[in-house]
Coordinates of C-alpha atoms (C1' of nucleotides) in Angstrom, one line a residue:
Chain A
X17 CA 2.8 -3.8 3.8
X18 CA 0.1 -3.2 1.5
X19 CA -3.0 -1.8 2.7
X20 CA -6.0 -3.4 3.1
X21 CA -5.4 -7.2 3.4
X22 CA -4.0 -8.7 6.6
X23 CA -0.2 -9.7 6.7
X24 CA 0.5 -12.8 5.0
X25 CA -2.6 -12.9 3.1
X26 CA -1.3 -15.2 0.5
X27 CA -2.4 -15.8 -2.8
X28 CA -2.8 -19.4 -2.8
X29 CA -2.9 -21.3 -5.9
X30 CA -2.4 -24.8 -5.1
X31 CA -0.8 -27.2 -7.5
X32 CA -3.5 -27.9 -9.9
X33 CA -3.3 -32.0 -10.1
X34 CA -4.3 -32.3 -13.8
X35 CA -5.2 -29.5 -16.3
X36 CA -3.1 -26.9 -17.7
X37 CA -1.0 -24.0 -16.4
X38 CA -0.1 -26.0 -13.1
X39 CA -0.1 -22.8 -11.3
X40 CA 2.1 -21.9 -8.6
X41 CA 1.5 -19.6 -5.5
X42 CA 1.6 -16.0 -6.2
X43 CA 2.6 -13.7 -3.6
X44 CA 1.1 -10.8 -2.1
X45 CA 3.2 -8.1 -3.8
X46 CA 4.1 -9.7 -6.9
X47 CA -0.4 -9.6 -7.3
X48 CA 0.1 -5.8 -6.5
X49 CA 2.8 -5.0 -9.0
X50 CA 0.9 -7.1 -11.8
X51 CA -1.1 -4.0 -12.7
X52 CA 1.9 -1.9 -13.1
X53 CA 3.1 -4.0 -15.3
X54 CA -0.2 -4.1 -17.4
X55 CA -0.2 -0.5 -17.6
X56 CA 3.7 -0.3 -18.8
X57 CA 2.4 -2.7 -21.6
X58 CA -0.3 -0.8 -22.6
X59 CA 1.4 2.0 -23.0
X60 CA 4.0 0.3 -25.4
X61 CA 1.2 -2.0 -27.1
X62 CA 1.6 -0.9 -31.1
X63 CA 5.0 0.5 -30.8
X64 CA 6.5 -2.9 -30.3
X65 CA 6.0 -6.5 -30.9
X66 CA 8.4 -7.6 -27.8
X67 CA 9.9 -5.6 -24.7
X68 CA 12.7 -6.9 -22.7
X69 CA 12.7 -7.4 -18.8
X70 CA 15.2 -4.4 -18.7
X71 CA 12.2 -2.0 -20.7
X72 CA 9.9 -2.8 -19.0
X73 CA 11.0 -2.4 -15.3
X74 CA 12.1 0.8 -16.2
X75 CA 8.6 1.5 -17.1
X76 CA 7.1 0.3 -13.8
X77 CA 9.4 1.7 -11.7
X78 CA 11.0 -1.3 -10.6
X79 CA 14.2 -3.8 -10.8
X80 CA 14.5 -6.2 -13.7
X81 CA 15.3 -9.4 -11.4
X82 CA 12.1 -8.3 -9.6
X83 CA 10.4 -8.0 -12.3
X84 CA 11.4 -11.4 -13.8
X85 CA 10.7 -12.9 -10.7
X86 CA 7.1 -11.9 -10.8
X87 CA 6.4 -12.8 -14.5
X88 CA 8.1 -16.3 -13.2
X89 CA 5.2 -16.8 -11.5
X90 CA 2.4 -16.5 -13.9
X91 CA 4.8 -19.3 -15.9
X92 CA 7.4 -19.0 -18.5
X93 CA 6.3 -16.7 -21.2
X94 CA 9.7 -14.7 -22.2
X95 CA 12.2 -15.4 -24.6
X96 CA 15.5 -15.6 -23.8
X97 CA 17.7 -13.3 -25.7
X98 CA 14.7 -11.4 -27.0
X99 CA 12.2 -10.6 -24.1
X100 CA 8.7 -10.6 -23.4
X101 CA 6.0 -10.6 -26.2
X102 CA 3.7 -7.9 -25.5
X103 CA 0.4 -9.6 -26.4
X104 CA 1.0 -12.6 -25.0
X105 CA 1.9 -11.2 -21.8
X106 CA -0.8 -8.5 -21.8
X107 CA -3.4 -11.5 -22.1
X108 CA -1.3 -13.7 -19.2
X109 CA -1.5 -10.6 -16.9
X110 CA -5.2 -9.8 -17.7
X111 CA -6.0 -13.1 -17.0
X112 CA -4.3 -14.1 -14.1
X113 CA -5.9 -10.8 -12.7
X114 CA -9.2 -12.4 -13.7
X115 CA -9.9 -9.3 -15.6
X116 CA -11.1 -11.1 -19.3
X117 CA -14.6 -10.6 -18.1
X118 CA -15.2 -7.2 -17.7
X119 CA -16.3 -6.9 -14.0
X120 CA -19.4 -5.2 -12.2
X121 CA -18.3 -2.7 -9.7
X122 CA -21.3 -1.1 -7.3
X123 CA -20.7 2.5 -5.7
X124 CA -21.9 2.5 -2.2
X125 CA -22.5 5.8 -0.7
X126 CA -22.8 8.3 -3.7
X127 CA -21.9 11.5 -2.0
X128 CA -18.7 13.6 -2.9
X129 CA -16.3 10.9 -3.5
X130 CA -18.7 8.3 -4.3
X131 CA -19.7 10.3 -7.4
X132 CA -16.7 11.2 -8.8
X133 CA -15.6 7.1 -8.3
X134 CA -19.3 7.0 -10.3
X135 CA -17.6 9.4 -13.2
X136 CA -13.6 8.2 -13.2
X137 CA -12.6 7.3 -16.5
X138 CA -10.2 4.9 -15.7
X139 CA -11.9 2.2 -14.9
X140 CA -13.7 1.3 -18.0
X141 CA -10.3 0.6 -19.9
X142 CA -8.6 -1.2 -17.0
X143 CA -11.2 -3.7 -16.9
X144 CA -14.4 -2.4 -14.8
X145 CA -17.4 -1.4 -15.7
X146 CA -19.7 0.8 -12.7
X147 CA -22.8 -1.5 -12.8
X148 CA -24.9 0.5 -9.9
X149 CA -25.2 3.2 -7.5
X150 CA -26.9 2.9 -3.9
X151 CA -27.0 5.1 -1.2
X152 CA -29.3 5.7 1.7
X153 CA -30.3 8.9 1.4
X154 CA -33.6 9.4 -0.3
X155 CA -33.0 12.9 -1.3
X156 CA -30.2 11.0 -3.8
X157 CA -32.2 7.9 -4.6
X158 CA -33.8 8.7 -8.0
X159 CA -30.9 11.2 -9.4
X160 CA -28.7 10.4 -12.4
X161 CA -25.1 10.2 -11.8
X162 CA -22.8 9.8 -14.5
X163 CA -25.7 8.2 -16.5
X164 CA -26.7 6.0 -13.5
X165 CA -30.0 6.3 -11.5
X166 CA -28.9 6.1 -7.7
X167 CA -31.1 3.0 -6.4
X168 CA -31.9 2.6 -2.6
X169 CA -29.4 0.5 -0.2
X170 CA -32.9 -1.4 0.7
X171 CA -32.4 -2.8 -3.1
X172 CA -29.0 -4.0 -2.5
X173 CA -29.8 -7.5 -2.5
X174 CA -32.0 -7.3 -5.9
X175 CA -29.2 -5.7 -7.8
X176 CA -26.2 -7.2 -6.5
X177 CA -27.9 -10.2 -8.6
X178 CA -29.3 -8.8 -11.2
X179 CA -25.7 -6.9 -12.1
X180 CA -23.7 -10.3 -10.6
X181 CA -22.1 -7.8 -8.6
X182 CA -18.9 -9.0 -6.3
X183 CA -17.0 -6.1 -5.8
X184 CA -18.1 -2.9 -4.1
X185 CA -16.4 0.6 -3.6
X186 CA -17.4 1.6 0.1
X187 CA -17.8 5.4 0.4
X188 CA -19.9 6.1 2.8
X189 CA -19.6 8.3 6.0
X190 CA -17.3 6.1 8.2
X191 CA -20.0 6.2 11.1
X192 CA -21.9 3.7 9.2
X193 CA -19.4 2.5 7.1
X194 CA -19.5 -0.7 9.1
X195 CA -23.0 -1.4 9.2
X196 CA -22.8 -1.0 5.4
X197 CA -20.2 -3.0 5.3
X198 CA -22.0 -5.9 7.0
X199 CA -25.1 -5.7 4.4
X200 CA -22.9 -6.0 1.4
X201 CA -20.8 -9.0 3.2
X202 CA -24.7 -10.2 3.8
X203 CA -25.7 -10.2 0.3
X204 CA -23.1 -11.9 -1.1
X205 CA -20.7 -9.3 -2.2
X206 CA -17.0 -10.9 -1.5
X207 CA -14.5 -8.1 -2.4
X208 CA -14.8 -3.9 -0.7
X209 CA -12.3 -1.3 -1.4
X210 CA -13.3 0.6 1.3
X211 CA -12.8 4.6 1.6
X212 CA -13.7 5.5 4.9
X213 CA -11.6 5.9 7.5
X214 CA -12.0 2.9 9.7
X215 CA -11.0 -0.7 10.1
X216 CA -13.4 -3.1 8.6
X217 CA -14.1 -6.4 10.1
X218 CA -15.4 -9.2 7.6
X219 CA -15.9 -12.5 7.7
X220 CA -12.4 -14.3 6.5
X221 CA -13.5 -15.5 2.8
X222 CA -14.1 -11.0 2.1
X223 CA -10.8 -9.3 1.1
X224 CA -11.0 -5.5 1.5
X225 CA -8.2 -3.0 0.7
X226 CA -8.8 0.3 1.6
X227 CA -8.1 3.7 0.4
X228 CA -6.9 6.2 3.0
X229 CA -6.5 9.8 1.9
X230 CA -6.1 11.5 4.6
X231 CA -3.8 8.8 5.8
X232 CA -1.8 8.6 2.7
X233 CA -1.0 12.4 3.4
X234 CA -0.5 12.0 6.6
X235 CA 2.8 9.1 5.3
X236 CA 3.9 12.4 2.9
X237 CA 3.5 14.7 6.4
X238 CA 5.9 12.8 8.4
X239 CA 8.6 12.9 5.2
X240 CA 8.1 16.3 4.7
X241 CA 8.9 17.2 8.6
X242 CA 11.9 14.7 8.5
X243 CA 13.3 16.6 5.7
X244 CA 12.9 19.8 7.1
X245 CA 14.3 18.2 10.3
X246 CA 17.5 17.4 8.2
X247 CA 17.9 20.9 6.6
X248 CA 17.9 21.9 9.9
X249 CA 19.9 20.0 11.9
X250 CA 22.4 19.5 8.8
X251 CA 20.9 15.3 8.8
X252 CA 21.5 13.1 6.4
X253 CA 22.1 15.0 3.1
X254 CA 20.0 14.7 0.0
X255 CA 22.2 15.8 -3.1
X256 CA 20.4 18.7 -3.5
X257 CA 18.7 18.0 -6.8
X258 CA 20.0 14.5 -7.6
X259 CA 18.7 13.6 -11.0
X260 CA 16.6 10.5 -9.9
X261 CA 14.9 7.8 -11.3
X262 CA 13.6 8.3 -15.0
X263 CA 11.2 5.4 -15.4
Chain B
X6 CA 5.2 -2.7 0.3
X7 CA 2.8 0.0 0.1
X8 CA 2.4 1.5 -2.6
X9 CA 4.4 4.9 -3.6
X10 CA 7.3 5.1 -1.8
X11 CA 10.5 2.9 -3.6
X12 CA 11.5 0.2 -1.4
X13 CA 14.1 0.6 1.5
X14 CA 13.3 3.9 1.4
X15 CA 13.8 3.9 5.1
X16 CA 13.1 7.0 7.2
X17 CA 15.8 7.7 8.4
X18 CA 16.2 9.4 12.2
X19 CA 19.5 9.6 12.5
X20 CA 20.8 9.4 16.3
X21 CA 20.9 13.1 17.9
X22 CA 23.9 13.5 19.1
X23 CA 22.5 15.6 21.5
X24 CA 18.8 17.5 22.6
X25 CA 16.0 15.8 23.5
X26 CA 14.7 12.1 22.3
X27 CA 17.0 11.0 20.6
X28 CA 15.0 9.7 17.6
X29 CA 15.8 6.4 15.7
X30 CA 15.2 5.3 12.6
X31 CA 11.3 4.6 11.9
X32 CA 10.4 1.5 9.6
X33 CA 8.4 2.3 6.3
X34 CA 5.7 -0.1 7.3
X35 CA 5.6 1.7 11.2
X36 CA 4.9 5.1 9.7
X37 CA 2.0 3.9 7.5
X38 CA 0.4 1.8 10.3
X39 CA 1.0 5.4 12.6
X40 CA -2.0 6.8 10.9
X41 CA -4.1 4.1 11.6
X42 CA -3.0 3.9 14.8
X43 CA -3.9 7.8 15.2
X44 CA -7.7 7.3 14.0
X45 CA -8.2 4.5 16.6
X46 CA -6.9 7.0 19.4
X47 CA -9.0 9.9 18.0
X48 CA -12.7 7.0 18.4
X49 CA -11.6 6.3 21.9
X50 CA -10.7 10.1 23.1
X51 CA -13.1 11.0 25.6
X52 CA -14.3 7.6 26.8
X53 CA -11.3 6.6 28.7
X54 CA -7.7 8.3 29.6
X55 CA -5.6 5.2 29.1
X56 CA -5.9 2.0 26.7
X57 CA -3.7 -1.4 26.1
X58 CA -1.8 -2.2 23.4
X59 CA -4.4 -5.2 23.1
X60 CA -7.1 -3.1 23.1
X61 CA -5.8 -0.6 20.6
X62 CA -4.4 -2.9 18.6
X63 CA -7.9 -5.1 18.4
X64 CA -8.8 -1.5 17.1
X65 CA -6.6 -0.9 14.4
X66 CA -6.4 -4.4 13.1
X67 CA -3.0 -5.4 14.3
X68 CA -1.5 -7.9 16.3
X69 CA -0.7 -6.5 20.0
X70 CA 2.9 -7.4 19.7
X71 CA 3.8 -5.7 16.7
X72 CA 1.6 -2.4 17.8
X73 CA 4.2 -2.4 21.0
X74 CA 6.7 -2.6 18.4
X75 CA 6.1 0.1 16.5
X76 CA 5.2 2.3 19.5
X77 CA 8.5 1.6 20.7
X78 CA 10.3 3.6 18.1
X79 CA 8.9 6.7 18.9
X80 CA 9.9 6.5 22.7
X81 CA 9.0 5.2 25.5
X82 CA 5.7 6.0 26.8
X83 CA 3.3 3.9 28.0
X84 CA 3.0 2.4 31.6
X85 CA 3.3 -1.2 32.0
X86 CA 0.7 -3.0 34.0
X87 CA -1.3 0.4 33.0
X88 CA -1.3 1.3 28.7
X89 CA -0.9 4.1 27.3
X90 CA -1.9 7.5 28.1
X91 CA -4.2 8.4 25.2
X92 CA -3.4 11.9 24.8
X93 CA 0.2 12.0 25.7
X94 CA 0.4 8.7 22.5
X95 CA -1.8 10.6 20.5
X96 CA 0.2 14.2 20.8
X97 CA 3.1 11.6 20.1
X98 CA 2.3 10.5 16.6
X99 CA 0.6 13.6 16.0
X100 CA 4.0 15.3 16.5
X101 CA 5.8 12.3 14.5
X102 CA 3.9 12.9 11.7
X103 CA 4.6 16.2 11.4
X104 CA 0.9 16.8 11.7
X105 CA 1.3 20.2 14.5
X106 CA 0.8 22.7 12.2
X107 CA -1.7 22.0 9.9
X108 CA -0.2 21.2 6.5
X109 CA -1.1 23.0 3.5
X110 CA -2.0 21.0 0.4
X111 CA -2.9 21.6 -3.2
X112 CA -4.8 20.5 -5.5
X113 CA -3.7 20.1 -8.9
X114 CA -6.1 19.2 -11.9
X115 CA -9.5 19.8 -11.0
X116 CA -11.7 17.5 -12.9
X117 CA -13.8 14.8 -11.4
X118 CA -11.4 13.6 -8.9
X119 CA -9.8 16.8 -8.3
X120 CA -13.2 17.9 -7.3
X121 CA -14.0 15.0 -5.0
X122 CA -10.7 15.5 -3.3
X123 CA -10.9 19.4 -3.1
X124 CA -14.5 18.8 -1.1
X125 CA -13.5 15.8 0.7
X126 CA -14.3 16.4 4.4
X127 CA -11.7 14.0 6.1
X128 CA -9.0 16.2 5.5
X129 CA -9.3 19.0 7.7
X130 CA -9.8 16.7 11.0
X131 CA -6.9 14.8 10.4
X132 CA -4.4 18.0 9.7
X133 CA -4.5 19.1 6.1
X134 CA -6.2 22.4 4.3
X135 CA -6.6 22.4 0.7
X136 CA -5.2 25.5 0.4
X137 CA -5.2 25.7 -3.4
X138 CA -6.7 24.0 -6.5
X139 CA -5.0 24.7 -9.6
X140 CA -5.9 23.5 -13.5
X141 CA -4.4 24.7 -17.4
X142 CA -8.3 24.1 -18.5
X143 CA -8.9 27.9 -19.0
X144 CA -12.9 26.9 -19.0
X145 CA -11.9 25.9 -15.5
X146 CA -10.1 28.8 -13.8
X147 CA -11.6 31.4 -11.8
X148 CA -14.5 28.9 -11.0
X149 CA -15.1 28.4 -7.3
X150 CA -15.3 24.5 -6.3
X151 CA -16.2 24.0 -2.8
X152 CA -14.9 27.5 -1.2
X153 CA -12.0 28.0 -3.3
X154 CA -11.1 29.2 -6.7
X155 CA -9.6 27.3 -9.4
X156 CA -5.9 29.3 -10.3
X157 CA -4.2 28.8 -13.5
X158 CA -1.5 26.7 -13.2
X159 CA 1.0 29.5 -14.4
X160 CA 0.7 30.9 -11.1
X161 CA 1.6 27.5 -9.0
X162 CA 5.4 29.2 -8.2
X163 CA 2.9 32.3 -6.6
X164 CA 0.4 30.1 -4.9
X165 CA 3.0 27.8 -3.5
X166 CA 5.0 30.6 -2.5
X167 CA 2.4 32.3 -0.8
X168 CA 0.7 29.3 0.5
X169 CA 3.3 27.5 2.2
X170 CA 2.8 24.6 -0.2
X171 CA 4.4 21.2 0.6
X172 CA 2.2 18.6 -0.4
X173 CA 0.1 18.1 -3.6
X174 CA -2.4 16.1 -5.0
X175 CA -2.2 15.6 -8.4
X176 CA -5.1 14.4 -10.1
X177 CA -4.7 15.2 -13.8
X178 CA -5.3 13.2 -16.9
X179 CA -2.5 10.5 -17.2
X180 CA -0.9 12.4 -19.9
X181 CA -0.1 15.3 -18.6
X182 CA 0.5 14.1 -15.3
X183 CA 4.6 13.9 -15.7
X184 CA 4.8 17.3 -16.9
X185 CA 2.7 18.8 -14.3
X186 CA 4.7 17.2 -11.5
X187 CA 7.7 18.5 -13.1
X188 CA 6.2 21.5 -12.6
X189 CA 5.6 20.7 -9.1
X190 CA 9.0 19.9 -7.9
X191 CA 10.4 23.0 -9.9
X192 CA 8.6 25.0 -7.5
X193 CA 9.8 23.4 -4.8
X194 CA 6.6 20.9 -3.9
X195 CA 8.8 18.1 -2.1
X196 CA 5.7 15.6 -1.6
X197 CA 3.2 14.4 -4.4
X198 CA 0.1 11.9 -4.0
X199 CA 0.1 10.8 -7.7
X200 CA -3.9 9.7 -8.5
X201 CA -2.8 9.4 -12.3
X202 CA -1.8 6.0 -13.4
X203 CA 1.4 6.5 -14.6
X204 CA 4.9 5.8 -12.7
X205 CA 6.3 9.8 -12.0
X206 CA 9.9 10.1 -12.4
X207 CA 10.9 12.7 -9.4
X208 CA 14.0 13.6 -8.3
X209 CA 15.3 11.7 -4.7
X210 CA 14.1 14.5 -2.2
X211 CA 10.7 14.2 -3.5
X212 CA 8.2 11.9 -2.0
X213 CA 5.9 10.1 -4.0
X214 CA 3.0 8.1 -3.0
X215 CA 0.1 6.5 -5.2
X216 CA -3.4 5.8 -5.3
X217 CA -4.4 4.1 -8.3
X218 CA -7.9 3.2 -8.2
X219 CA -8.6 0.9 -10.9
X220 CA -5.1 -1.0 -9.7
X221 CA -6.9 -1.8 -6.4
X222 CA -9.7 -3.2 -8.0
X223 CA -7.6 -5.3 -10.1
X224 CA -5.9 -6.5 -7.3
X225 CA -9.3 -7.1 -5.7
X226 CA -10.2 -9.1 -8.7
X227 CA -7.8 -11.3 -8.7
X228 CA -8.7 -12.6 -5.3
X229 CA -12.1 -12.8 -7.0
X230 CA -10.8 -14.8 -9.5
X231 CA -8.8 -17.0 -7.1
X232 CA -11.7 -17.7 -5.4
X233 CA -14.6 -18.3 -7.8
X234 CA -11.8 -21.4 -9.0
X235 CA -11.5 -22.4 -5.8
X236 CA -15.2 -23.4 -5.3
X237 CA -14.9 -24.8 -9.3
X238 CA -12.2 -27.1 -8.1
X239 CA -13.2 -27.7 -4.7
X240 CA -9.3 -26.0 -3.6
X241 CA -8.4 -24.6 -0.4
X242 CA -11.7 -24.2 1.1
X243 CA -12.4 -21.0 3.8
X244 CA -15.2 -22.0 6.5
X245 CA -17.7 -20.6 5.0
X246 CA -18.6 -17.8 7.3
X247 CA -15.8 -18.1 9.4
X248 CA -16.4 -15.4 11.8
X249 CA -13.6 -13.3 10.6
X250 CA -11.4 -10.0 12.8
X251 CA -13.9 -7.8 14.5
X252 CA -11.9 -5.0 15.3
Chain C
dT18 C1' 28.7 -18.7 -33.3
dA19 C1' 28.4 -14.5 -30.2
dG20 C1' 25.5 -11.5 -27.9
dA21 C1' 21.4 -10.8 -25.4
dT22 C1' 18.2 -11.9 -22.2
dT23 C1' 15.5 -15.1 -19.4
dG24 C1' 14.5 -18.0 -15.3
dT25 C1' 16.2 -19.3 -11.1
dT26 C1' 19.3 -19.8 -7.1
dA27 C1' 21.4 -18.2 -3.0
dA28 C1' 22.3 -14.2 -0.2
dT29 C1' 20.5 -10.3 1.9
dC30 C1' 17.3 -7.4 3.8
dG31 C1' 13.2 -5.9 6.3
dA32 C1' 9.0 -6.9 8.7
dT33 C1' 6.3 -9.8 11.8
dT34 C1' 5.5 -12.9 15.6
dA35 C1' 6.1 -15.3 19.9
dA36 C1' 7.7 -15.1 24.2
dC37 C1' 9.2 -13.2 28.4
dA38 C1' 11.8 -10.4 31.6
dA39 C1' 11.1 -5.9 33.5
dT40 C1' 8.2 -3.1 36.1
dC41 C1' 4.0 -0.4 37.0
Chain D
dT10 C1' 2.2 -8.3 47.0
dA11 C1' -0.2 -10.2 42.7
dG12 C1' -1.9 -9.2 38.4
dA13 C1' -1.4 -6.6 34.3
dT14 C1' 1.0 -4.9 30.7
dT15 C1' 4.9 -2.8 28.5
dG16 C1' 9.4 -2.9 25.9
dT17 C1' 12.6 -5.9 23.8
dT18 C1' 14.8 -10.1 22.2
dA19 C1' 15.2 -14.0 19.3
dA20 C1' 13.0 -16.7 15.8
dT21 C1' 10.5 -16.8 11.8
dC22 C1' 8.7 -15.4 7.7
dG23 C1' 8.4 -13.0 3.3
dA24 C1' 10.3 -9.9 -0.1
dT25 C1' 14.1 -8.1 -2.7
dT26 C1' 18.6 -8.2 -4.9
dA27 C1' 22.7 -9.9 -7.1
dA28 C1' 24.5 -13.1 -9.8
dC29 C1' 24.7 -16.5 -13.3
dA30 C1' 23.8 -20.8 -15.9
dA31 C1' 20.6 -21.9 -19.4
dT32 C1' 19.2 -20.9 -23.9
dC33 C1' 17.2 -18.1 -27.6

DNA sequence: TAGATTGTTAATCGATTAACAATC
DNA sequence: TAGATTGTTAATCGATTAACAATC
């Protein structure tokens, strides 16, 4: 599964009764592969007017059907016997993400990997735009980052609604990750990606994905003694340099 | 599925045909949950010598059932009527994951993230060294970020060779980033965690796993999104502060 | 028209849950 | 023994794939 959102979490967009776009549910995954997708089409945007299903889930990484499958579900915007029309699937992607407005993002906890969140530069482009810094330490409270002044956690509340803020990046020390946690949940902030190593509880309408490095390595650890394993014990064979998948 | 890995990428155990524990095959979605599973062990070492699989899965965020589940493919060893034995599970997974020695790990591109991910504390605790940070920015090389010195990244064959490198980070701009982990798997590097936002092309004994930052927050937006309509139309309403999972 | 490609269906696969017999 | 808890089975659920009719 995914990280961060509980199993079966599902996107649920009911029938709209009247309006447009009657949208239909979207799952889990398909959600999760709609910014691959986004990123594939940026990458051909100006080279082409239209890319076909084939294209693009080469791009992505991923099977055609699949790929098909998941458009499906943001409506019928292909062409049959031509493919997809880059804009107009760029602008169904962006806003079925609910990425049209450009969204406030705070950084909570602005100490190693809170800053550098501060200073990535992928954000901006992607449809973010870092909005505030907070952290409880005085001895940061005052300092530039990035070209933003670090403001005091006690100020939470004030500029969660002065920036409309509804997403936070959590990376704090996980000891008081939770307790952190529970004052952004308080004022009103409805979305954490969340860095430190713990489980999070929130209250059901808060979705929090989290980011687990050490744990991510810890998935390539467990590969990399299974393959070693293999050499060894003469396992299942990898074709020693198979030419794999060219996306 | 989570992110990185392509799907039915199962890890295969294949039945020893003879020697100890007879390992069988471990689900995708088991091994990601193992490291979770690992840090709740690690918060409850010391306070007590045993713990259920309700308690530990309460902890980790999991149903009970499924944490039995996944214990199960690693052997047989809790008590019933008792729990598990919390350092015999924990040398378990710990041994599952590969994580005895202490895994080597480099870092490649050290700009903002590369920085944050060279000084990042977690690391060490949960069985990795940075053992390396490697960049082509000549401005770059020779400095010394957080202990170590930045090499060139003409000398990744030496460094690898002489650092016992599996694993590596790679955290250069997006359009170098398929070049570099070219690079990488020349070398012999058999495990990457890609922080560049493109899909990498690898060959099939290389592990790939992702962490693409603003694709979380995207994902996190359109939950947002979903939301903020749902109290616009009045749709599937949440209790508003329904108590929610604490773990 | 003929070729290309979508949108969708049915089949398959993998992951999760509920339930309970086994057993400490 | 009685109560607690594991390990496993069967049922369910969700996600992916293969295949193809619809149609540009």
């Amino acid at each position: 599964m995914s990280p961060g959102l509980p199993p079966g979490h599902a996107a649920e967009l009911p029938d709209v009764t009247e309006g447009a776009a009657a949208a239909r549910a979207i799952p889990d995954a398909t959600v999760a592969r709609l910014s691959t997708y986004l990123r594939a089409l940026g990458a051909l945007a100006g080279s082409t007017a239209t890319v076909s299903s084939d294209a693009l889930a080469r791009l992505a990484g991923v099977n055609a059907g699949l790929l098909r499958k998941d458009l499906s579900y943001l409506g019928s915007y292909g062409i049959r016997g031509v493919g997809y029309d880059i804009t107009t699937l760029t602008d169904q992607i962006s806003r079925t993400l609910g990425l049209t407005g450009g969204r406030a993002v705070a950084v909570v906890g602005v100490g190693n990997l809170g800053q550098a969140l501060a200073g990535y530069a992928g954000f901006g482009s992607r449809g973010f735009r870092i909005a505030a810094l907070l952290d409880a330490d005085l001895a940061r409270v005052g300092q530039v980052v990035h070209g933003l002044p670090v403001r005091h956690i006690d100020d939470l509340a004030e500029v969660v609604r002065n920036e409309l803020i509804s997403i936070a990046m959590l990376a704090t020390p996980a000891t008081v990750a939770q307790r952190v946690c529970d004052q952004l949940v308080a004022v009103g902030v409805t979305s954490i990606l969340n860095f430190a190593p713990v489980v999070l509880s929130v209250p059901s309408q808060v979705d929090v994905r989290k980011v687990d490095l050490a744990g991510e390595l810890q998935i390539l650890s467990f590969h990399e003694h299974r393959k070693a394993r293999d050499v060894n014990t003469g396992g299942p064979a990898v074709a020693p340099l198979a030419t794999g998948v060219r996306a």
